[in-house]
C-alpha cells in the first residue's frame, strides 16, 4: 500500500468522523455521539460508501433489530426468567447468523437490541426509544458524511479478497462462546441498569 493511499485513508477517516460529529451535535438528536461513532466504524473500512438503496435497507434492519430489545424490556420487568431465556436464545441466534449466514449487520443490531436497548428500557422506556432514534439517525448521518467526503479521498488500490468464513462447527462454538461471555454482564446489568449500560456497550462489541 502506497503512502499516498495511506494518507488518503487517514484524511478520509478524520474528515468523515469530524463532519458526522458536527452534524450530529448540531442536529436535535437525543444522543448525538452515535453519529461520529458510526462514522468512524464505517470510514475505517477501506471501501466506497454504501448506496442509497442499501442505506434504506440498513436503517430498516437496524430499527427492526433494536426494536426487539424495546419489546423485551417490559417482559423483563413482568416475567424476568422467561425473558432472560428468550434473550439468551436471541443472543445465540444473533451470533449464529453473523458467523454462519454472513448477516453481520442484522446480527450486530439484534445483539445491541437484546442487550443495550432492553436494559435501557428497564431504566426508562422513553430513553430506550431515544436511543433507537439516535442509533438510526446516527447511521444516516454517518453515511451522508461518507458520501460527501469520499470523492475527495477515494480508494485507488483493488480491494482485498474477502476472508473465507470459518467452518460450521467452529462458528457454532464461537457463537456459543460469545453468548456465554455476554450473558453474565447482561444478568448483572438487569439489576443495576444505570451503572452497567457502558459495560453493556463494551460487552456487545
PDB file of C-alpha atoms in Angstrom:
ATOM      1  CA  UNK A   1       0.000   0.000   0.000  1.00  0.00           C
ATOM      2  CA  UNK A   2       1.443   3.362  -1.035  1.00  0.00           C
ATOM      3  CA  UNK A   3       1.973   6.247   1.332  1.00  0.00           C
ATOM      4  CA  UNK A   4      -0.446   8.377  -0.699  1.00  0.00           C
ATOM      5  CA  UNK A   5      -3.227   5.839  -0.235  1.00  0.00           C
ATOM      6  CA  UNK A   6      -2.471   5.588   3.486  1.00  0.00           C
ATOM      7  CA  UNK A   7      -2.650   9.364   3.782  1.00  0.00           C
ATOM      8  CA  UNK A   8      -5.960   9.478   1.904  1.00  0.00           C
ATOM      9  CA  UNK A   9      -7.435   6.861   4.211  1.00  0.00           C
ATOM     10  CA  UNK A  10      -6.291   8.759   7.303  1.00  0.00           C
ATOM     11  CA  UNK A  11      -7.683  12.054   5.997  1.00  0.00           C
ATOM     12  CA  UNK A  12     -10.937  10.336   4.993  1.00  0.00           C
ATOM     13  CA  UNK A  13     -11.344   8.733   8.411  1.00  0.00           C
ATOM     14  CA  UNK A  14     -10.729  12.012  10.205  1.00  0.00           C
ATOM     15  CA  UNK A  15     -12.888  14.100   7.861  1.00  0.00           C
ATOM     16  CA  UNK A  16     -15.868  11.720   7.927  1.00  0.00           C
ATOM     17  CA  UNK A  17     -15.756  11.454  11.722  1.00  0.00           C
ATOM     18  CA  UNK A  18     -15.396  15.235  12.177  1.00  0.00           C
ATOM     19  CA  UNK A  19     -18.237  16.012   9.762  1.00  0.00           C
ATOM     20  CA  UNK A  20     -20.539  13.489  11.450  1.00  0.00           C
ATOM     21  CA  UNK A  21     -19.578  14.947  14.834  1.00  0.00           C
ATOM     22  CA  UNK A  22     -20.509  18.480  13.765  1.00  0.00           C
ATOM     23  CA  UNK A  23     -23.780  17.444  12.105  1.00  0.00           C
ATOM     24  CA  UNK A  24     -24.744  15.143  14.961  1.00  0.00           C
ATOM     25  CA  UNK A  25     -24.279  17.739  17.676  1.00  0.00           C
ATOM     26  CA  UNK A  26     -25.908  20.432  15.541  1.00  0.00           C
ATOM     27  CA  UNK A  27     -28.995  18.264  14.988  1.00  0.00           C
ATOM     28  CA  UNK A  28     -31.802  17.664  17.520  1.00  0.00           C
ATOM     29  CA  UNK A  29     -30.694  14.059  18.098  1.00  0.00           C
ATOM     30  CA  UNK A  30     -31.177  12.991  21.748  1.00  0.00           C
ATOM     31  CA  UNK A  31     -27.835  11.137  21.799  1.00  0.00           C
ATOM     32  CA  UNK A  32     -25.627  12.759  19.118  1.00  0.00           C
ATOM     33  CA  UNK A  33     -22.426  10.870  19.903  1.00  0.00           C
ATOM     34  CA  UNK A  34     -23.692   7.845  17.938  1.00  0.00           C
ATOM     35  CA  UNK A  35     -23.171   9.734  14.666  1.00  0.00           C
ATOM     36  CA  UNK A  36     -19.357  10.105  14.932  1.00  0.00           C
ATOM     37  CA  UNK A  37     -19.133   6.587  16.381  1.00  0.00           C
ATOM     38  CA  UNK A  38     -20.824   5.044  13.333  1.00  0.00           C
ATOM     39  CA  UNK A  39     -18.881   7.356  11.036  1.00  0.00           C
ATOM     40  CA  UNK A  40     -15.598   6.110  12.470  1.00  0.00           C
ATOM     41  CA  UNK A  41     -16.687   2.476  12.150  1.00  0.00           C
ATOM     42  CA  UNK A  42     -17.813   2.898   8.545  1.00  0.00           C
ATOM     43  CA  UNK A  43     -14.894   5.042   7.389  1.00  0.00           C
ATOM     44  CA  UNK A  44     -12.342   2.671   8.924  1.00  0.00           C
ATOM     45  CA  UNK A  45     -13.269   0.088   6.271  1.00  0.00           C
ATOM     46  CA  UNK A  46     -11.268   0.731   3.042  1.00  0.00           C
ATOM     47  CA  UNK A  47     -14.271   0.648   0.713  1.00  0.00           C
ATOM     48  CA  UNK A  48     -16.634   3.073  -1.034  1.00  0.00           C
ATOM     49  CA  UNK A  49     -19.715   4.217   0.893  1.00  0.00           C
ATOM     50  CA  UNK A  50     -22.937   2.267   0.562  1.00  0.00           C
ATOM     51  CA  UNK A  51     -25.605   3.353  -1.915  1.00  0.00           C
ATOM     52  CA  UNK A  52     -28.995   4.937  -1.148  1.00  0.00           C
ATOM     53  CA  UNK A  53     -30.914   1.668  -1.518  1.00  0.00           C
ATOM     54  CA  UNK A  54     -28.582  -0.160   0.836  1.00  0.00           C
ATOM     55  CA  UNK A  55     -28.800   2.732   3.282  1.00  0.00           C
ATOM     56  CA  UNK A  56     -32.594   2.397   3.448  1.00  0.00           C
ATOM     57  CA  UNK A  57     -32.256  -1.356   3.994  1.00  0.00           C
ATOM     58  CA  UNK A  58     -29.594  -0.788   6.644  1.00  0.00           C
ATOM     59  CA  UNK A  59     -31.804   1.620   8.591  1.00  0.00           C
ATOM     60  CA  UNK A  60     -34.772  -0.781   8.398  1.00  0.00           C
ATOM     61  CA  UNK A  61     -32.617  -3.677   9.625  1.00  0.00           C
ATOM     62  CA  UNK A  62     -31.224  -1.514  12.436  1.00  0.00           C
ATOM     63  CA  UNK A  63     -34.663  -0.388  13.620  1.00  0.00           C
ATOM     64  CA  UNK A  64     -36.073  -3.926  13.493  1.00  0.00           C
ATOM     65  CA  UNK A  65     -33.121  -5.376  15.380  1.00  0.00           C
ATOM     66  CA  UNK A  66     -33.183  -2.658  18.025  1.00  0.00           C
ATOM     67  CA  UNK A  67     -36.968  -2.849  18.430  1.00  0.00           C
ATOM     68  CA  UNK A  68     -36.644  -6.443  19.597  1.00  0.00           C
ATOM     69  CA  UNK A  69     -34.962  -5.160  22.749  1.00  0.00           C
ATOM     70  CA  UNK A  70     -37.663  -2.499  23.136  1.00  0.00           C
ATOM     71  CA  UNK A  71     -40.318  -5.241  23.126  1.00  0.00           C
ATOM     72  CA  UNK A  72     -38.265  -7.381  25.502  1.00  0.00           C
ATOM     73  CA  UNK A  73     -37.926  -4.668  28.165  1.00  0.00           C
ATOM     74  CA  UNK A  74     -41.498  -4.924  29.552  1.00  0.00           C
ATOM     75  CA  UNK A  75     -41.188  -8.715  29.613  1.00  0.00           C
ATOM     76  CA  UNK A  76     -38.029  -8.450  31.689  1.00  0.00           C
ATOM     77  CA  UNK A  77     -39.960  -6.470  34.280  1.00  0.00           C
ATOM     78  CA  UNK A  78     -43.021  -8.758  34.338  1.00  0.00           C
ATOM     79  CA  UNK A  79     -41.580 -12.212  33.510  1.00  0.00           C
ATOM     80  CA  UNK A  80     -37.829 -11.952  34.188  1.00  0.00           C
ATOM     81  CA  UNK A  81     -36.889 -15.641  33.944  1.00  0.00           C
ATOM     82  CA  UNK A  82     -38.743 -16.257  30.690  1.00  0.00           C
ATOM     83  CA  UNK A  83     -37.491 -13.019  29.173  1.00  0.00           C
ATOM     84  CA  UNK A  84     -33.900 -13.799  30.200  1.00  0.00           C
ATOM     85  CA  UNK A  85     -34.083 -17.199  28.498  1.00  0.00           C
ATOM     86  CA  UNK A  86     -35.522 -15.590  25.373  1.00  0.00           C
ATOM     87  CA  UNK A  87     -32.686 -13.052  25.437  1.00  0.00           C
ATOM     88  CA  UNK A  88     -30.137 -15.882  25.718  1.00  0.00           C
ATOM     89  CA  UNK A  89     -31.646 -17.653  22.704  1.00  0.00           C
ATOM     90  CA  UNK A  90     -31.746 -14.377  20.810  1.00  0.00           C
ATOM     91  CA  UNK A  91     -28.090 -13.679  21.557  1.00  0.00           C
ATOM     92  CA  UNK A  92     -27.043 -17.092  20.313  1.00  0.00           C
ATOM     93  CA  UNK A  93     -29.148 -16.581  17.178  1.00  0.00           C
ATOM     94  CA  UNK A  94     -27.586 -13.172  16.544  1.00  0.00           C
ATOM     95  CA  UNK A  95     -24.061 -14.569  16.843  1.00  0.00           C
ATOM     96  CA  UNK A  96     -25.053 -17.562  14.697  1.00  0.00           C
ATOM     97  CA  UNK A  97     -26.418 -15.525  11.793  1.00  0.00           C
ATOM     98  CA  UNK A  98     -23.377 -13.250  11.974  1.00  0.00           C
ATOM     99  CA  UNK A  99     -20.903 -16.118  11.700  1.00  0.00           C
ATOM    100  CA  UNK A 100     -22.743 -18.788   9.689  1.00  0.00           C
ATOM    101  CA  UNK A 101     -25.083 -16.796   7.458  1.00  0.00           C
ATOM    102  CA  UNK A 102     -22.946 -13.690   6.909  1.00  0.00           C
ATOM    103  CA  UNK A 103     -25.666 -11.333   8.227  1.00  0.00           C
ATOM    104  CA  UNK A 104     -23.266  -9.209  10.242  1.00  0.00           C
ATOM    105  CA  UNK A 105     -25.353  -6.021  10.197  1.00  0.00           C
ATOM    106  CA  UNK A 106     -28.529  -7.747  11.379  1.00  0.00           C
ATOM    107  CA  UNK A 107     -26.573  -9.705  13.990  1.00  0.00           C
ATOM    108  CA  UNK A 108     -24.906  -6.605  15.422  1.00  0.00           C
ATOM    109  CA  UNK A 109     -28.116  -4.627  15.763  1.00  0.00           C
ATOM    110  CA  UNK A 110     -30.043  -7.610  17.102  1.00  0.00           C
ATOM    111  CA  UNK A 111     -27.353  -8.025  19.753  1.00  0.00           C
ATOM    112  CA  UNK A 112     -27.499  -4.325  20.592  1.00  0.00           C
ATOM    113  CA  UNK A 113     -31.280  -4.514  20.827  1.00  0.00           C
ATOM    114  CA  UNK A 114     -31.288  -7.548  23.096  1.00  0.00           C
ATOM    115  CA  UNK A 115     -28.528  -6.265  25.334  1.00  0.00           C
ATOM    116  CA  UNK A 116     -28.402  -2.481  25.286  1.00  0.00           C
ATOM    117  CA  UNK A 117     -31.963  -1.432  24.445  1.00  0.00           C
ATOM    118  CA  UNK A 118     -33.624  -3.960  26.733  1.00  0.00           C
ATOM    119  CA  UNK A 119     -31.520  -2.896  29.727  1.00  0.00           C
ATOM    120  CA  UNK A 120     -32.089   0.763  28.891  1.00  0.00           C
ATOM    121  CA  UNK A 121     -35.823   0.044  28.656  1.00  0.00           C
ATOM    122  CA  UNK A 122     -35.829  -1.281  32.216  1.00  0.00           C
ATOM    123  CA  UNK A 123     -34.346   2.011  33.357  1.00  0.00           C
ATOM    124  CA  UNK A 124     -36.599   4.168  31.160  1.00  0.00           C
ATOM    125  CA  UNK A 125     -38.688   3.264  28.112  1.00  0.00           C
ATOM    126  CA  UNK A 126     -38.515   6.833  26.704  1.00  0.00           C
ATOM    127  CA  UNK A 127     -34.723   6.631  27.000  1.00  0.00           C
ATOM    128  CA  UNK A 128     -34.768   3.355  25.043  1.00  0.00           C
ATOM    129  CA  UNK A 129     -36.890   4.999  22.345  1.00  0.00           C
ATOM    130  CA  UNK A 130     -34.483   7.931  22.221  1.00  0.00           C
ATOM    131  CA  UNK A 131     -31.547   5.544  21.885  1.00  0.00           C
ATOM    132  CA  UNK A 132     -33.203   3.725  18.967  1.00  0.00           C
ATOM    133  CA  UNK A 133     -33.898   7.044  17.231  1.00  0.00           C
ATOM    134  CA  UNK A 134     -30.339   8.219  17.821  1.00  0.00           C
ATOM    135  CA  UNK A 135     -28.838   4.988  16.504  1.00  0.00           C
ATOM    136  CA  UNK A 136     -30.938   5.164  13.334  1.00  0.00           C
ATOM    137  CA  UNK A 137     -30.188   8.843  12.712  1.00  0.00           C
ATOM    138  CA  UNK A 138     -26.539   8.274  13.580  1.00  0.00           C
ATOM    139  CA  UNK A 139     -26.317   5.704  10.779  1.00  0.00           C
ATOM    140  CA  UNK A 140     -27.899   8.101   8.303  1.00  0.00           C
ATOM    141  CA  UNK A 141     -25.592  10.973   9.268  1.00  0.00           C
ATOM    142  CA  UNK A 142     -22.515   8.734   9.106  1.00  0.00           C
ATOM    143  CA  UNK A 143     -23.338   7.521   5.600  1.00  0.00           C
ATOM    144  CA  UNK A 144     -24.149  11.043   4.399  1.00  0.00           C
ATOM    145  CA  UNK A 145     -20.779  12.200   5.736  1.00  0.00           C
ATOM    146  CA  UNK A 146     -19.114   9.373   3.803  1.00  0.00           C
ATOM    147  CA  UNK A 147     -20.883  10.423   0.611  1.00  0.00           C
ATOM    148  CA  UNK A 148     -19.586  13.967   0.968  1.00  0.00           C
ATOM    149  CA  UNK A 149     -16.002  13.126   1.930  1.00  0.00           C
ATOM    150  CA  UNK A 150     -15.238  10.008  -0.148  1.00  0.00           C
ATOM    151  CA  UNK A 151     -14.914  11.788  -3.551  1.00  0.00           C
ATOM    152  CA  UNK A 152     -12.117  13.908  -2.082  1.00  0.00           C
ATOM    153  CA  UNK A 153     -10.159  10.914  -0.705  1.00  0.00           C
ATOM    154  CA  UNK A 154     -11.113   7.882  -2.843  1.00  0.00           C
ATOM    155  CA  UNK A 155      -9.642   4.410  -2.880  1.00  0.00           C
ATOM    156  CA  UNK A 156      -7.292   3.507  -5.725  1.00  0.00           C
ATOM    157  CA  UNK A 157      -5.927   0.042  -4.950  1.00  0.00           C
ATOM    158  CA  UNK A 158      -8.083  -3.051  -5.587  1.00  0.00           C
ATOM    159  CA  UNK A 159      -9.935  -4.247  -2.536  1.00  0.00           C
ATOM    160  CA  UNK A 160      -8.561  -7.321  -0.748  1.00  0.00           C
ATOM    161  CA  UNK A 161     -10.498 -10.556  -1.278  1.00  0.00           C
ATOM    162  CA  UNK A 162     -12.992 -11.446   1.456  1.00  0.00           C
ATOM    163  CA  UNK A 163     -11.770 -13.738   4.188  1.00  0.00           C
ATOM    164  CA  UNK A 164     -13.205 -17.240   4.000  1.00  0.00           C
ATOM    165  CA  UNK A 165     -15.722 -17.869   6.804  1.00  0.00           C
ATOM    166  CA  UNK A 166     -14.833 -20.462   9.431  1.00  0.00           C
ATOM    167  CA  UNK A 167     -16.355 -23.925   9.393  1.00  0.00           C
ATOM    168  CA  UNK A 168     -19.831 -24.596  10.788  1.00  0.00           C
ATOM    169  CA  UNK A 169     -18.572 -26.396  13.900  1.00  0.00           C
ATOM    170  CA  UNK A 170     -16.139 -23.622  14.758  1.00  0.00           C
ATOM    171  CA  UNK A 171     -18.788 -20.959  14.084  1.00  0.00           C
ATOM    172  CA  UNK A 172     -21.264 -22.688  16.390  1.00  0.00           C
ATOM    173  CA  UNK A 173     -18.676 -22.808  19.151  1.00  0.00           C
ATOM    174  CA  UNK A 174     -17.775 -19.133  18.659  1.00  0.00           C
ATOM    175  CA  UNK A 175     -21.487 -18.207  18.785  1.00  0.00           C
ATOM    176  CA  UNK A 176     -21.935 -20.197  21.989  1.00  0.00           C
ATOM    177  CA  UNK A 177     -18.795 -18.691  23.494  1.00  0.00           C
ATOM    178  CA  UNK A 178     -19.968 -15.166  22.669  1.00  0.00           C
ATOM    179  CA  UNK A 179     -23.317 -15.909  24.313  1.00  0.00           C
ATOM    180  CA  UNK A 180     -21.686 -17.298  27.458  1.00  0.00           C
ATOM    181  CA  UNK A 181     -19.367 -14.282  27.692  1.00  0.00           C
ATOM    182  CA  UNK A 182     -22.181 -11.765  27.250  1.00  0.00           C
ATOM    183  CA  UNK A 183     -24.859 -13.306  29.490  1.00  0.00           C
ATOM    184  CA  UNK A 184     -23.152 -12.660  32.883  1.00  0.00           C
ATOM    185  CA  UNK A 185     -22.793  -8.974  32.062  1.00  0.00           C
ATOM    186  CA  UNK A 186     -26.419  -8.908  30.941  1.00  0.00           C
ATOM    187  CA  UNK A 187     -27.505 -10.580  34.197  1.00  0.00           C
ATOM    188  CA  UNK A 188     -25.703  -8.014  36.349  1.00  0.00           C
ATOM    189  CA  UNK A 189     -26.905  -5.108  34.189  1.00  0.00           C
ATOM    190  CA  UNK A 190     -30.517  -6.121  34.761  1.00  0.00           C
ATOM    191  CA  UNK A 191     -30.069  -5.396  38.471  1.00  0.00           C
ATOM    192  CA  UNK A 192     -28.125  -2.121  38.021  1.00  0.00           C
ATOM    193  CA  UNK A 193     -29.027  -0.771  34.564  1.00  0.00           C
ATOM    194  CA  UNK A 194     -27.843   2.799  35.120  1.00  0.00           C
ATOM    195  CA  UNK A 195     -24.393   1.650  36.236  1.00  0.00           C
ATOM    196  CA  UNK A 196     -23.763  -1.075  33.680  1.00  0.00           C
ATOM    197  CA  UNK A 197     -25.061   0.416  30.418  1.00  0.00           C
ATOM    198  CA  UNK A 198     -21.492   1.480  29.380  1.00  0.00           C
ATOM    199  CA  UNK A 199     -20.270  -2.032  30.258  1.00  0.00           C
ATOM    200  CA  UNK A 200     -23.058  -3.467  28.109  1.00  0.00           C
ATOM    201  CA  UNK A 201     -21.851  -1.466  25.126  1.00  0.00           C
ATOM    202  CA  UNK A 202     -18.362  -2.902  25.573  1.00  0.00           C
ATOM    203  CA  UNK A 203     -19.705  -6.437  26.045  1.00  0.00           C
ATOM    204  CA  UNK A 204     -21.678  -6.204  22.815  1.00  0.00           C
ATOM    205  CA  UNK A 205     -18.535  -5.342  20.865  1.00  0.00           C
TER     206      UNK A 205
END
